[in-house]
Amino acid sequence: MKKILVAAALLFAGMTTTFAADRERPTTVGKLPAAAQQFLDTHFKGLTVAYAVEDPKIIGSEYEVVYTDRTQVDFENNGEWSSVERRYEAVPAAIVPEQIRNYLVGSSYPNAYITKIDRDKYAWEVELSNGLEIKFDRQFRVVEIDD
């Protein structure tokens, strides 16, 4: 009987944590981590924020900021950006690693610009204005091209 009660308590605690971790809540840019605030101030100063959302996780939170021109920036718990997407313009060149910029200039699509860039601890992925998606490993070698 004791084992059943312990198992039920652990199951209930796990379910509670899972449900609590999946609730997004509105926030303000002023409540984002300092690194995120500085990134937004540096690269998107002239844009108007439509909304910001905090997504609590079991450990920490992730953040999403959307501007009125549909630019979207996602941040990790520590305030480092993980994704930037611009619908109608190129992402800021300063956030694109030089190796990726050089690859695009030397490729067969030098006139296309980056509309979305994602990064994680394993890879970088860019989406170009012509719809092409290119995935790079951490050493900036192309590992996948998807049209």
Coordinates of C-alpha atoms in Angstrom, one line a residue:
M1 CA 0.0 0.0 0.0
K2 CA 2.8 2.3 0.9
K3 CA 4.4 1.8 -2.5
I4 CA 1.2 2.7 -4.3
L5 CA 0.8 5.9 -2.3
V6 CA 4.4 6.9 -3.1
A7 CA 4.0 6.1 -6.8
A8 CA 0.7 8.1 -6.9
A9 CA 2.3 11.1 -5.2
L10 CA 5.2 11.0 -7.6
L11 CA 2.9 10.7 -10.6
F12 CA 0.8 13.7 -9.3
A13 CA 3.9 15.8 -8.7
G14 CA 5.2 15.0 -12.2
M15 CA 1.9 15.9 -13.8
T16 CA 1.6 19.1 -11.9
T17 CA 5.1 20.2 -12.9
T18 CA 4.4 19.3 -16.6
F19 CA 1.2 21.3 -16.6
A20 CA 2.7 24.3 -14.9
A21 CA 5.7 24.3 -17.3
D22 CA 3.4 24.5 -20.4
R23 CA 1.7 27.8 -19.6
E24 CA 2.8 30.8 -21.6
R25 CA 2.1 34.2 -19.9
P26 CA 2.4 37.7 -21.2
T27 CA 5.3 39.8 -20.0
T28 CA 7.0 43.0 -20.9
V29 CA 10.4 43.7 -22.6
G30 CA 11.5 45.3 -19.3
K31 CA 11.1 41.9 -17.5
L32 CA 13.3 40.0 -20.0
P33 CA 16.8 39.0 -19.0
A34 CA 19.3 41.9 -19.4
A35 CA 21.1 40.2 -22.4
A36 CA 17.7 39.9 -24.2
Q37 CA 16.9 43.5 -23.5
Q38 CA 20.3 44.6 -24.8
F39 CA 20.0 42.5 -27.9
L40 CA 16.6 44.0 -28.8
D41 CA 17.8 47.5 -28.1
T42 CA 20.8 47.0 -30.3
H43 CA 19.2 45.4 -33.3
F44 CA 15.5 46.4 -33.2
K45 CA 15.4 49.8 -31.5
G46 CA 13.1 51.5 -34.0
L47 CA 10.4 48.8 -34.0
T48 CA 7.2 48.7 -31.9
V49 CA 6.7 45.7 -29.7
A50 CA 3.3 44.0 -30.3
Y51 CA 3.7 41.5 -27.4
A52 CA 6.2 39.6 -25.4
V53 CA 5.6 36.1 -23.9
E54 CA 7.3 34.2 -21.1
D55 CA 7.2 30.4 -21.5
P56 CA 8.0 28.8 -18.1
K57 CA 10.0 25.6 -18.2
I58 CA 10.8 23.2 -15.4
I59 CA 14.1 25.0 -15.1
G60 CA 13.9 28.7 -16.1
S61 CA 11.9 30.3 -18.9
E62 CA 12.1 30.9 -22.6
Y63 CA 10.9 34.2 -24.1
E64 CA 9.3 35.4 -27.4
V65 CA 9.0 39.0 -28.5
V66 CA 6.9 39.9 -31.6
Y67 CA 6.9 43.3 -33.2
T68 CA 4.1 45.0 -35.1
D69 CA 6.0 44.3 -38.4
R70 CA 5.8 40.6 -37.6
T71 CA 9.5 40.3 -36.6
Q72 CA 9.8 37.6 -34.0
V73 CA 12.8 37.0 -31.7
D74 CA 13.1 34.0 -29.3
F75 CA 15.3 33.9 -26.3
E76 CA 16.7 31.2 -24.0
N77 CA 16.5 31.3 -20.2
N78 CA 19.8 33.2 -20.0
G79 CA 18.7 35.9 -22.5
E80 CA 20.7 34.6 -25.4
W81 CA 18.7 34.7 -28.7
S82 CA 17.8 31.4 -30.2
S83 CA 15.8 32.5 -33.3
V84 CA 15.2 35.6 -35.3
E85 CA 12.6 35.8 -38.0
R86 CA 11.7 38.8 -40.2
R87 CA 8.9 38.6 -42.6
Y88 CA 9.7 41.4 -45.0
E89 CA 13.4 42.3 -44.4
A90 CA 16.7 40.6 -43.8
V91 CA 17.7 39.7 -40.2
P92 CA 20.4 42.0 -38.9
A93 CA 23.8 41.1 -40.5
A94 CA 25.6 41.6 -37.2
I95 CA 23.9 38.4 -35.8
V96 CA 24.9 36.2 -38.8
P97 CA 28.2 34.5 -38.4
E98 CA 30.8 35.6 -40.9
Q99 CA 31.2 32.0 -42.2
I100 CA 27.5 31.8 -43.1
R101 CA 27.7 35.3 -44.8
N102 CA 30.7 34.2 -46.8
Y103 CA 29.0 31.0 -47.8
L104 CA 26.0 32.9 -49.2
V105 CA 28.2 35.4 -51.1
G106 CA 30.2 32.6 -52.7
S107 CA 27.1 30.5 -53.5
S108 CA 24.8 30.5 -56.5
Y109 CA 22.2 32.6 -54.6
P110 CA 24.1 35.8 -53.5
N111 CA 21.1 38.0 -54.1
A112 CA 18.9 36.1 -51.6
Y113 CA 18.9 37.4 -48.0
I114 CA 18.4 35.7 -44.7
T115 CA 14.8 36.1 -43.4
K116 CA 15.2 33.6 -40.5
I117 CA 18.1 32.3 -38.5
D118 CA 18.0 29.6 -35.7
R119 CA 20.8 28.4 -33.6
D120 CA 21.2 25.8 -30.9
K121 CA 24.1 24.0 -29.4
Y122 CA 24.3 21.6 -32.4
A123 CA 23.6 23.6 -35.5
W124 CA 22.6 26.9 -37.2
E125 CA 19.8 27.0 -39.7
V126 CA 19.0 29.9 -42.1
E127 CA 16.0 30.5 -44.3
L128 CA 16.5 32.7 -47.3
S129 CA 14.2 35.1 -49.1
N130 CA 14.0 32.7 -52.0
G131 CA 12.5 30.0 -49.7
L132 CA 15.7 27.9 -49.5
E133 CA 16.7 26.5 -46.0
I134 CA 20.3 25.7 -45.3
K135 CA 21.5 23.9 -42.2
F136 CA 25.1 24.3 -40.9
D137 CA 26.8 22.3 -38.2
R138 CA 28.8 24.0 -35.4
Q139 CA 31.8 24.2 -37.6
F140 CA 29.7 26.0 -40.2
R141 CA 29.8 23.1 -42.7
V142 CA 26.6 22.7 -44.8
V143 CA 24.8 19.6 -43.7
E144 CA 21.5 20.0 -45.4
I145 CA 19.9 22.2 -48.1
D146 CA 16.1 22.1 -48.4
D147 CA 14.1 24.0 -51.0

